[in-house]
Coordinates of C-alpha atoms in Angstrom, one line a residue:
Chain A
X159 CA 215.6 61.1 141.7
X160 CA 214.8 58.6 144.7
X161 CA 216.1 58.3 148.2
X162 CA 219.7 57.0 147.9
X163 CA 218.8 54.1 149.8
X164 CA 216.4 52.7 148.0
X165 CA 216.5 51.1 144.1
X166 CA 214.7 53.2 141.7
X167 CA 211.3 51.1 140.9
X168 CA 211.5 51.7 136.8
X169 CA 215.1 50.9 136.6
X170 CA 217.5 53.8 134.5
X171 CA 217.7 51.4 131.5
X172 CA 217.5 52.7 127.9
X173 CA 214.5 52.4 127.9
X174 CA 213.6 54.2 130.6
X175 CA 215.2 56.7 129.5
X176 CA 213.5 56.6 126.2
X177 CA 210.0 55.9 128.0
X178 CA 210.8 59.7 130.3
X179 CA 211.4 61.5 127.1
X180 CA 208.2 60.2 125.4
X181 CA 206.1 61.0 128.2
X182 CA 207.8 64.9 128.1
X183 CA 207.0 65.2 124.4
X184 CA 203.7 63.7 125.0
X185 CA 202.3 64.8 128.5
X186 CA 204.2 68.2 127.8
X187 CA 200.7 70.0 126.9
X188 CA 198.4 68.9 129.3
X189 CA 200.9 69.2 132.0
X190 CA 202.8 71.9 131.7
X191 CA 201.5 74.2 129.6
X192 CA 200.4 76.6 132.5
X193 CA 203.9 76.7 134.1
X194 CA 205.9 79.9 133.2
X195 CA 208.5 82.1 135.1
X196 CA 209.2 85.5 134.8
X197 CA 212.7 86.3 133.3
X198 CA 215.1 86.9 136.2
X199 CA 213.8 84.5 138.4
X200 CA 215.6 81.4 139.8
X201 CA 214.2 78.2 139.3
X202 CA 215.2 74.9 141.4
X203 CA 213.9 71.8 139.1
X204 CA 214.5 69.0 141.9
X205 CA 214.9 65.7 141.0
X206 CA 215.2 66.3 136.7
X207 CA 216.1 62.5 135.8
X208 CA 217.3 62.8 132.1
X209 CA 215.9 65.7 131.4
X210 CA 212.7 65.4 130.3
X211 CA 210.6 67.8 131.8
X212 CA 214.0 70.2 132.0
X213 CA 213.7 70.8 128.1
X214 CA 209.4 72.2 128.6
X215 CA 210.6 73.8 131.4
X216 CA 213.5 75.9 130.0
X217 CA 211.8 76.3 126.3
X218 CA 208.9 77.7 128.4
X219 CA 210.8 80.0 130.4
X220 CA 213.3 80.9 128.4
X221 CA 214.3 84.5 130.8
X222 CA 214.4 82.3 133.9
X223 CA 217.7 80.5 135.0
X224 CA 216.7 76.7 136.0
X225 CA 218.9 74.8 138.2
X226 CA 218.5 71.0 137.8
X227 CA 219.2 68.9 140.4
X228 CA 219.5 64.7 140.5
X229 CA 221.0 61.9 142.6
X230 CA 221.8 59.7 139.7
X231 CA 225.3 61.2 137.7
X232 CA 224.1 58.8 134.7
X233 CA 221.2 60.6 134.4
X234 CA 222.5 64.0 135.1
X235 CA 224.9 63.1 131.7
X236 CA 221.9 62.1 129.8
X237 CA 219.7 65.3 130.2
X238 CA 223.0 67.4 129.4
X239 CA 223.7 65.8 126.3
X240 CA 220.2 66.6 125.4
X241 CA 220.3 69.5 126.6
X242 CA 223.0 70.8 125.1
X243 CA 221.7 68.4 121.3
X244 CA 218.6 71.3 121.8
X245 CA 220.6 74.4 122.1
X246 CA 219.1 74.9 126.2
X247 CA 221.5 77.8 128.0
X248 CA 219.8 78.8 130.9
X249 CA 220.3 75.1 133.6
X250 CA 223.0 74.2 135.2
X251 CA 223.0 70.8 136.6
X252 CA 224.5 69.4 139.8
X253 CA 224.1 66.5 141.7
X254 CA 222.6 66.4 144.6
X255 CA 220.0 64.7 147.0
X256 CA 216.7 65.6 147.5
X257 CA 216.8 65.3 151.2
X258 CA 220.0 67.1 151.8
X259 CA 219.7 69.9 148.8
X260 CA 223.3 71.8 149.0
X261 CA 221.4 75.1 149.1
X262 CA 220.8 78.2 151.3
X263 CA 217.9 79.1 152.5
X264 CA 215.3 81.3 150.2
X265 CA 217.8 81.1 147.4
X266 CA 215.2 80.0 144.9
X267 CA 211.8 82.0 143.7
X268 CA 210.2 78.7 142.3
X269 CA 210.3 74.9 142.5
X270 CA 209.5 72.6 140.5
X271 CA 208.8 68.5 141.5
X272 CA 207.5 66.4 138.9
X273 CA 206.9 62.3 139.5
X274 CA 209.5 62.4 142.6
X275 CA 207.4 62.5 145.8
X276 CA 206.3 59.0 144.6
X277 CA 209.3 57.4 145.0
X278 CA 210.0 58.8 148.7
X279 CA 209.6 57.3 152.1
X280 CA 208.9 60.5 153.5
X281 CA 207.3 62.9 150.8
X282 CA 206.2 65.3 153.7
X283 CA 209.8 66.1 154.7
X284 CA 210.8 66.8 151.1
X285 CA 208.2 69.5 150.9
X286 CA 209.5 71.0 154.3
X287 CA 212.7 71.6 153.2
X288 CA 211.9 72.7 149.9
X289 CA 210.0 75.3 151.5
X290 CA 213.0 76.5 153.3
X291 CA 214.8 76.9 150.3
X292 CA 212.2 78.9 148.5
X293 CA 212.6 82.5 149.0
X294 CA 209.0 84.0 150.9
X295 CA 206.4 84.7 148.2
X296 CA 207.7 82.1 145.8
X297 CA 205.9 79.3 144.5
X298 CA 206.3 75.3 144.4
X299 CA 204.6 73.1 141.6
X300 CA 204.4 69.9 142.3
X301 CA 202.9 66.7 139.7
X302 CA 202.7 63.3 140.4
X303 CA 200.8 60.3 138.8
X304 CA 197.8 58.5 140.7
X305 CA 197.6 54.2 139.6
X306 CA 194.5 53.9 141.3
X307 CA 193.0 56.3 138.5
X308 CA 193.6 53.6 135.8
X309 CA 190.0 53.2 134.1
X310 CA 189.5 51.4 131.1
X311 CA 187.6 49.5 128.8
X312 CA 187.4 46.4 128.3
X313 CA 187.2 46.3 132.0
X314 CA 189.4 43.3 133.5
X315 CA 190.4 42.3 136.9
X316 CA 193.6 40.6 135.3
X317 CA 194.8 43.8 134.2
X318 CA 194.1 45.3 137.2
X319 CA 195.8 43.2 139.5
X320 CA 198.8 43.6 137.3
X321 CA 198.7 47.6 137.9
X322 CA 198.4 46.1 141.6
X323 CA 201.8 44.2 141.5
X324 CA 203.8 47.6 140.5
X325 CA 201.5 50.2 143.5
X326 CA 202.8 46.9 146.1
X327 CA 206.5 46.9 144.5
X328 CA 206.6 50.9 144.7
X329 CA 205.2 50.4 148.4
X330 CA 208.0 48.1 149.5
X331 CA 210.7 50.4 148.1
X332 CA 209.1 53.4 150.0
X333 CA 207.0 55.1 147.8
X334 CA 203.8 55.5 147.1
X335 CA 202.0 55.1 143.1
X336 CA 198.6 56.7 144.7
X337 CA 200.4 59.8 145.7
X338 CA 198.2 61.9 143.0
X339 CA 195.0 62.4 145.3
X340 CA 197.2 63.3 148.4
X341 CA 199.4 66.4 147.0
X342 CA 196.3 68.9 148.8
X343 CA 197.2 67.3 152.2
X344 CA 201.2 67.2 152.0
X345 CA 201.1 70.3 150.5
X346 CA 199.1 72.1 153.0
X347 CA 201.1 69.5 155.5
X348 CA 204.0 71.5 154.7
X349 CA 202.8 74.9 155.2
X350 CA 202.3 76.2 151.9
X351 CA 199.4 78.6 151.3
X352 CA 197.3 79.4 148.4
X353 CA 197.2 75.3 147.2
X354 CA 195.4 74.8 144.4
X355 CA 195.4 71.3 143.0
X356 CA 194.1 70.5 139.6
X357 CA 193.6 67.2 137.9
X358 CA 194.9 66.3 134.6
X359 CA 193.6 63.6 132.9
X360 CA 194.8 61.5 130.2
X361 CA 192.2 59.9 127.7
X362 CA 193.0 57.5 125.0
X363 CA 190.5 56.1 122.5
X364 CA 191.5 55.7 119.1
X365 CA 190.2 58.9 117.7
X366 CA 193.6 59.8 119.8
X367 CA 196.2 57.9 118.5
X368 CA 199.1 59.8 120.2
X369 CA 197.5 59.0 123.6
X370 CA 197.0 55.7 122.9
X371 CA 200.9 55.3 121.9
X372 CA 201.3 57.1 125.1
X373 CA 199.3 54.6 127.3
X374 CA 201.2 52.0 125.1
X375 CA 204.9 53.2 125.6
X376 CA 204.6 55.0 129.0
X377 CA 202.0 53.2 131.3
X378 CA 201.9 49.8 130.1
X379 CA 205.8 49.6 129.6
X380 CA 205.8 51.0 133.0
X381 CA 203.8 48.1 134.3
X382 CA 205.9 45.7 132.2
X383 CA 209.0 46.5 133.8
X384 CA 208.1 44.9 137.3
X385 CA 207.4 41.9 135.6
X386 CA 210.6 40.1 137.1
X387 CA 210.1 41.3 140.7
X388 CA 206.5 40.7 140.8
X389 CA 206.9 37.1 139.8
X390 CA 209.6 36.5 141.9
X391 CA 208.2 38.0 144.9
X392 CA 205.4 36.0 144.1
X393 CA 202.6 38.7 143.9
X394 CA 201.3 37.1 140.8
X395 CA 201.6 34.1 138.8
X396 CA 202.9 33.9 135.2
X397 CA 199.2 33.3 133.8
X398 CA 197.3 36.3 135.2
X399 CA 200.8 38.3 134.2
X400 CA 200.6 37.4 131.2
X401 CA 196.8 37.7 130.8
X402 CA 196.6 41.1 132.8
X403 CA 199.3 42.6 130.4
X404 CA 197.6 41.2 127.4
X405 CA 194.3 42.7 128.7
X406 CA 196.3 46.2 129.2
X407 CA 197.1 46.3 125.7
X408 CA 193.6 45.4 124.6
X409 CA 192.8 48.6 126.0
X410 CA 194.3 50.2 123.3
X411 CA 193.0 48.0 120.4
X412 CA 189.8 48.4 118.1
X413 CA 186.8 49.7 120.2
X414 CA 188.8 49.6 123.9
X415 CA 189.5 53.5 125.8
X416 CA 192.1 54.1 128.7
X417 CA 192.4 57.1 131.1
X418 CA 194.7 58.0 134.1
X419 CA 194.9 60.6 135.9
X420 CA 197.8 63.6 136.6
X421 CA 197.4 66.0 140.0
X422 CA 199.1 69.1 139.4
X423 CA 199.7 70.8 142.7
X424 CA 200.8 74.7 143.1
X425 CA 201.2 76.6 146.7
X426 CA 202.9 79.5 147.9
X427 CA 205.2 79.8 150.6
X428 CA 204.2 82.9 153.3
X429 CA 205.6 86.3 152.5
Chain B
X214 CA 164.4 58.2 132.4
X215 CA 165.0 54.1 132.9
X216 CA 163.2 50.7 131.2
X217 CA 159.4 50.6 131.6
X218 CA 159.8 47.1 133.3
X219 CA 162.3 48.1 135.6
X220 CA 162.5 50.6 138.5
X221 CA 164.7 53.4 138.6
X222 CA 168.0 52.7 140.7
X223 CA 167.8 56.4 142.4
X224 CA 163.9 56.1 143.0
X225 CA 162.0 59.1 142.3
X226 CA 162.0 60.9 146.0
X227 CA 161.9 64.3 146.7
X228 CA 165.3 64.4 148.1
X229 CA 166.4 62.6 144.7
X230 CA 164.6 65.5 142.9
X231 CA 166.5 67.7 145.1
X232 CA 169.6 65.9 144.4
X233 CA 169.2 66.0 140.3
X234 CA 168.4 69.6 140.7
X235 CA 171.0 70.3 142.9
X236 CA 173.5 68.3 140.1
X237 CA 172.3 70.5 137.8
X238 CA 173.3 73.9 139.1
X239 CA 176.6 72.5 140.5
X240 CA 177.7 70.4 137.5
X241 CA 176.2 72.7 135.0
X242 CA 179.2 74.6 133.7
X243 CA 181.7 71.7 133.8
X244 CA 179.3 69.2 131.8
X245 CA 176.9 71.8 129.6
X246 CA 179.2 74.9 129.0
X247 CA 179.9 73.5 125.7
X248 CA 176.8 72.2 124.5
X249 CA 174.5 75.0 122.5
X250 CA 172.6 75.2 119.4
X251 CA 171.8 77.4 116.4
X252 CA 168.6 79.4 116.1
X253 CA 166.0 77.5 114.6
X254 CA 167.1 74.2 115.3
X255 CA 165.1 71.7 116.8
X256 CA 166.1 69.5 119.5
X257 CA 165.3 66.6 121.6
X258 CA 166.2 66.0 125.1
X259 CA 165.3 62.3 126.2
X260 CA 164.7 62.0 129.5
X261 CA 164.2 64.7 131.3
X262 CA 163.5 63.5 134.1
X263 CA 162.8 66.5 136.6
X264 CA 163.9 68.8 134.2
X265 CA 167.5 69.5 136.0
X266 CA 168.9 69.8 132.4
X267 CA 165.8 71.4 130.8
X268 CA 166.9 74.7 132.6
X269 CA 170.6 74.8 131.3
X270 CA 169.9 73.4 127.9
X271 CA 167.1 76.0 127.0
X272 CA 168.8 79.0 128.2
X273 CA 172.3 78.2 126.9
X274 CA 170.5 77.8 123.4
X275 CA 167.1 80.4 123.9
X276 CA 167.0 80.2 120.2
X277 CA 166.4 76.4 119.6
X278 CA 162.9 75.0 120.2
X279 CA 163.6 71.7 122.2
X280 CA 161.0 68.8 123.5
X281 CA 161.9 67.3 126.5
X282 CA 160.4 63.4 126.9
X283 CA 160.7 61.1 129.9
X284 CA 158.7 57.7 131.0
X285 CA 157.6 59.7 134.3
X286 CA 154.5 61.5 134.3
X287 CA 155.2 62.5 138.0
X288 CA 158.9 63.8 137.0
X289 CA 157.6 65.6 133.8
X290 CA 155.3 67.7 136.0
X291 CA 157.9 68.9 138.1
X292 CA 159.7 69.9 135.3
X293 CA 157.0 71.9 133.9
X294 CA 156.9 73.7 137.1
X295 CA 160.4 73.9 137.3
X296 CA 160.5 76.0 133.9
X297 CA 157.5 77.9 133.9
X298 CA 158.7 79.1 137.3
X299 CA 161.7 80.0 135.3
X300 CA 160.0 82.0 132.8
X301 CA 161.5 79.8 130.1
X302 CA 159.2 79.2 127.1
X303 CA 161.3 76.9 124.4
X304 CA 160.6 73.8 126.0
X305 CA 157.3 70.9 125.3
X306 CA 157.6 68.6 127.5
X307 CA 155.9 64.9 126.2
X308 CA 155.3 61.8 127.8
X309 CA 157.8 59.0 125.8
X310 CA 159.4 55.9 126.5
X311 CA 163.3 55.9 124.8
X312 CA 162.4 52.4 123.2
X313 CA 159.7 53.2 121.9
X314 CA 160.1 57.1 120.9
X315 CA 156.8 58.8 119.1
X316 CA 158.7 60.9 116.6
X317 CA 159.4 60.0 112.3
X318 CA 162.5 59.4 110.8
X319 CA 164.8 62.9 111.0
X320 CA 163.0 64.9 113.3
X321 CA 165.3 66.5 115.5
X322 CA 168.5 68.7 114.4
X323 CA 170.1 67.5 117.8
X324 CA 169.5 65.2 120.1
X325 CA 170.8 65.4 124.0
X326 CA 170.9 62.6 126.8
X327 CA 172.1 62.8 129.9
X328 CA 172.6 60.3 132.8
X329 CA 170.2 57.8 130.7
X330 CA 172.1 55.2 129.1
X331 CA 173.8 54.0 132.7
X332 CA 170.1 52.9 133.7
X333 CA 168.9 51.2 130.3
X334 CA 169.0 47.1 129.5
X335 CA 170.4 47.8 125.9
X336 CA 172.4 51.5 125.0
X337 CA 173.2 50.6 122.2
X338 CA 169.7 50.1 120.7
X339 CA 168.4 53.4 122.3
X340 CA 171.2 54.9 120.5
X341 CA 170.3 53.5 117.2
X342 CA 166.8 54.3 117.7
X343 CA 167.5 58.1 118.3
X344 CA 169.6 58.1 115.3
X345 CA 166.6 57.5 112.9
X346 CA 165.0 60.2 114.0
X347 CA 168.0 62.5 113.9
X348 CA 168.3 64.3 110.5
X349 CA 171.5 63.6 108.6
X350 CA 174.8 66.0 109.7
X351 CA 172.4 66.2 113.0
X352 CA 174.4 65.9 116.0
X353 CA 174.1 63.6 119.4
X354 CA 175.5 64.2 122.5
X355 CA 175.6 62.2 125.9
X356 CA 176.9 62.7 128.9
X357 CA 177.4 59.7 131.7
X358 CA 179.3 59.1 134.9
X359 CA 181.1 56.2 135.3
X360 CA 181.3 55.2 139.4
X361 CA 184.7 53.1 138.5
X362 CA 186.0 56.7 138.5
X363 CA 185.9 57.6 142.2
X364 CA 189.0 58.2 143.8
X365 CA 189.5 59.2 146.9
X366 CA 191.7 60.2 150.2
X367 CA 191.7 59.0 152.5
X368 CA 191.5 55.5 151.0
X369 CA 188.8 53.1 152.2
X370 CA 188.3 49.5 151.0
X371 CA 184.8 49.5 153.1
X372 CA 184.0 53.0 151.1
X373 CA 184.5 50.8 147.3
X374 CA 182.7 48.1 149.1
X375 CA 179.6 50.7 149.6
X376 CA 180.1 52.1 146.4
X377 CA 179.8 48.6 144.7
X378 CA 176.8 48.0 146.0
X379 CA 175.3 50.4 143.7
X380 CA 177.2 48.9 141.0
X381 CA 176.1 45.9 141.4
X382 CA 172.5 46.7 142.2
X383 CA 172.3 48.6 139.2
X384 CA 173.6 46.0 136.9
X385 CA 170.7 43.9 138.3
X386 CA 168.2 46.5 137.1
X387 CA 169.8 46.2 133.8
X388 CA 171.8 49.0 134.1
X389 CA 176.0 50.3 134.0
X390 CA 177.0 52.3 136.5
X391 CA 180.3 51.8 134.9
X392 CA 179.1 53.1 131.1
X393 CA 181.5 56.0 130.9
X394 CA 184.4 54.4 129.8
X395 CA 182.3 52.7 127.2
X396 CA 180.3 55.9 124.8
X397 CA 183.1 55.6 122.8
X398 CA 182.7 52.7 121.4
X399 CA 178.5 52.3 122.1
X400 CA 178.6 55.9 119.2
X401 CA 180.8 54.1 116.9
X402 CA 178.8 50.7 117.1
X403 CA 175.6 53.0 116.4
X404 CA 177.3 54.0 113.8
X405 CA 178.0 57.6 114.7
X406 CA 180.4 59.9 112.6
X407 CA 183.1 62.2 113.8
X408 CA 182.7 61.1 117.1
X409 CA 184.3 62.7 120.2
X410 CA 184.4 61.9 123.5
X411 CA 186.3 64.3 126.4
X412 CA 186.3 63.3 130.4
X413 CA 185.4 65.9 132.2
X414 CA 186.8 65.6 135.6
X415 CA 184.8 66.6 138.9
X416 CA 188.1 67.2 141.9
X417 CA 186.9 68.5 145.6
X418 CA 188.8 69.4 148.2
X419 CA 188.5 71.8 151.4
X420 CA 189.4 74.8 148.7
X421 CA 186.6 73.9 146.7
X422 CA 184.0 74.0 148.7
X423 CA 181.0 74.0 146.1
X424 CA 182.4 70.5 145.2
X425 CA 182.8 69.4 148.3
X426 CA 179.3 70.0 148.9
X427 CA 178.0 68.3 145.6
X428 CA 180.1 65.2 146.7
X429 CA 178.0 65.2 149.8
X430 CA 174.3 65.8 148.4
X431 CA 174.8 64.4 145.0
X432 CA 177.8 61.2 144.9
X433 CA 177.1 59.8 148.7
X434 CA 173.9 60.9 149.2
X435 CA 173.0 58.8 145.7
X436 CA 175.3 55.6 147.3
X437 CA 173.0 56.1 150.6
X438 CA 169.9 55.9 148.9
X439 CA 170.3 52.4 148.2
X440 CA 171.1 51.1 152.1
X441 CA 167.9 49.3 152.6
X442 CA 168.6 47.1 149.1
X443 CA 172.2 46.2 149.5
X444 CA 171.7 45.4 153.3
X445 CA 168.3 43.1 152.4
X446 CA 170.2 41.2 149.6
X447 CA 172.9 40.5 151.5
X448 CA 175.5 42.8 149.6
X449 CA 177.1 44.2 152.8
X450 CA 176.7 43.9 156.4
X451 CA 175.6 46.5 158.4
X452 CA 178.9 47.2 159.7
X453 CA 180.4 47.2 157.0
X454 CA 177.5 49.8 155.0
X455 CA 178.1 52.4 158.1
X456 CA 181.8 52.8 158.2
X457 CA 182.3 52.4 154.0
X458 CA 179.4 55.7 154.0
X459 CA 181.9 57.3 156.7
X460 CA 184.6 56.7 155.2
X461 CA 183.1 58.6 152.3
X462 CA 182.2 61.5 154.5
X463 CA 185.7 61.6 155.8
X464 CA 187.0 62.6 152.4
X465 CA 184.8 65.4 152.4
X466 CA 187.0 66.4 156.0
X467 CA 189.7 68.5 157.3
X468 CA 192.3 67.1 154.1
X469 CA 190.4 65.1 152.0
X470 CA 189.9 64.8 148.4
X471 CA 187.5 63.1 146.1
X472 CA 187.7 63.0 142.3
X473 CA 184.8 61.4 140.0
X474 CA 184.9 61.8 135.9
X475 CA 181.9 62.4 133.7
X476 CA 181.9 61.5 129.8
X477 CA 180.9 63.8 127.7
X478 CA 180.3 62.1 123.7
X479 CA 178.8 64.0 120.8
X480 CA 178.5 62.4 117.4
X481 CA 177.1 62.9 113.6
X482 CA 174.6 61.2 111.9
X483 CA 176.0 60.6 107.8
X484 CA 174.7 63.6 106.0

């Protein structure tokens, strides 16, 4: 989900769609593997695009009832068919904005925010009124990416200028692709207690093929889907695109390695 | 332990020694928690250095008999003091250059080397070197920083400027401050079995504050050391030096983060 005023920076194409289920199956371990909730409890998943995360998140918790919120209805249909394809009973999913949630306050026990905050203008005031619909004691989890944690080998400036063109794109639309290393701030910001933030980090070499498919069909396709703007906007020429993405892919070839880096964020709010 | 012809990036000050004993105690469980060897075995540390390493290696593994070498007859003496003082007593410490290493083919059961490579001309030699004298199905394992991993908030240009000073002045010793990323492939190209190769990820912030503190004395305080160099060769201005080492200090502030990875790589030698 992203503000309604704004374009979505990856587009909602097919493949997309295709890339957001990927990076569930794939990501699913390393990132959420340590979120469970109790049976009983009430789980607000904000911002659930087409589903991807919902499917861990339900399969992980299967006592907990998960609501599943997004802005987009074309999405929304998407992560019910698969929902529904898998069997999942315990979401319901309504549509809904992230800055004007249509619920009371402290009628959830626990949040959940993956790779939104991002994509907002004001990431600080999302957290805020989270919190007031979080019931006191109750927890928020929070993951976003960080681009600036892109290390690899062959190192090349090409390919990082390229990363460049989609943390500038993101910028102008609001958002922000270096959120990653500022979840401790926003979410102490906000007024939760008990933060702890813990990095996740995604290593490819080829001893690991299924992270180097990963860094192939979720980070580099990523990156290539900004090609249009970038060149258009002028933030690089055709050349160094085409030698930056070229370079990216390298990465993943023969001898090269790739790693990026997840922050996983959880807080409390005050009982 | 660095090239005979070449100084040693760090230097060999008492503060440094301070700083690689304070990386020791600090780092030890993230880097070393997984490295220990059978009873019996015999293995060799190269470089020592001050012996930061000597302490965790020997008691994780009290059963192994290891020799610790290193170029520096002045570091090697502070590590004998360092683990006699200790009471530890599986350790010989001998005076070796890397290149030139005084042992016959298949020596060692393991070998272990830590923050070396980044500092040496030609890795990839040193690594074939070592493997002759490792016995076949004997195991190597290094461990190296890579400074292309720091990431940090807040976000300072003039703070990578500082940092790249030691990059660059590095790479002029004939060094890699960047070698991290590359183990991977420098233990396949020495021909290495069953490599392995897992990041491990150092993440400070105010609720850490044993990390915090290691970004201080360790990260910066390694980056300061090599003011008077930088500023002589023109690298940076002086402006420039002091707010890029704020900076750096800021993210140890109020809501800052820093985040810097390690590589850890073990390997087989063909049995």
């Amino acid at each position: 989900m992203n503000s309604p005023h704004k374009p979505y920076v990856h587009g909602r194409s097919d493949r997309e769609a295709e890339r957001l289920n990927y990076q569930a199956s794939k990501l699913a371990d390393l990132l959420h593997h340590d979120t469970c909730y109790p049976p009983g409890s009430r789980v607000l998943e904000a911002a659930c695009g087409v589903g991807a995360q919902t499917i861990i998140l339900t399969r992980n918790s299967p006592g907990a009832e998960f609501v599943s919120v997004d802005i987009s209805r074309e999405s929304l249909l998407k992560a019910k068919l698969r929902v529904s394809h898998d069997g999942i009973t315990n979401v319901t999913f309504r549509q809904a904005d992230v800055y004007h949630l249509p619920f009371g306050p402290e009628t959830f026990d626990h949040i959940f925010v993956c790779f939104l905050l991002e994509h907002l203008p004001d990431p600080l005031l999302t957290l805020k009124k989270m919190k007031e619909i979080l019931r006191p004691g109750g927890t928020i989890t929070v993951i976003e990416g960080d681009h600036g944690s892109a290390l690899f080998y062959p190192d090349s400036m090409d390919a990082h200028k390229v990363i460049d063109c989609l943390v500038h794109l993101q910028r102008a639309m609001g958002g922000n692709a270096l959120i990653g290393r500022e979840l401790w701030h926003l979410m102490i910001d906000a007024g939760f207690m008990k933060v702890a933030v813990s990095p996740r980090i995604v290593y490819a070499d080829e001893s690991r093929p299924e992270f180097v498919e990963g860094v192939k069909n979720i980070f580099i396709a990523m990156v290539e889907d900004v090609r249009e703007q970038a060149i258009a906007q002028d933030l690089v020429d055709n050349v160094t695109w085409e030698k930056g993405i070229r370079d990216l892919y390298r990465t993943t070839e023969q001898d090269g390695t790739f790693c990026y880096t997840f922050f996983k964020a959880v807080g409390n709010k005050k009982s």
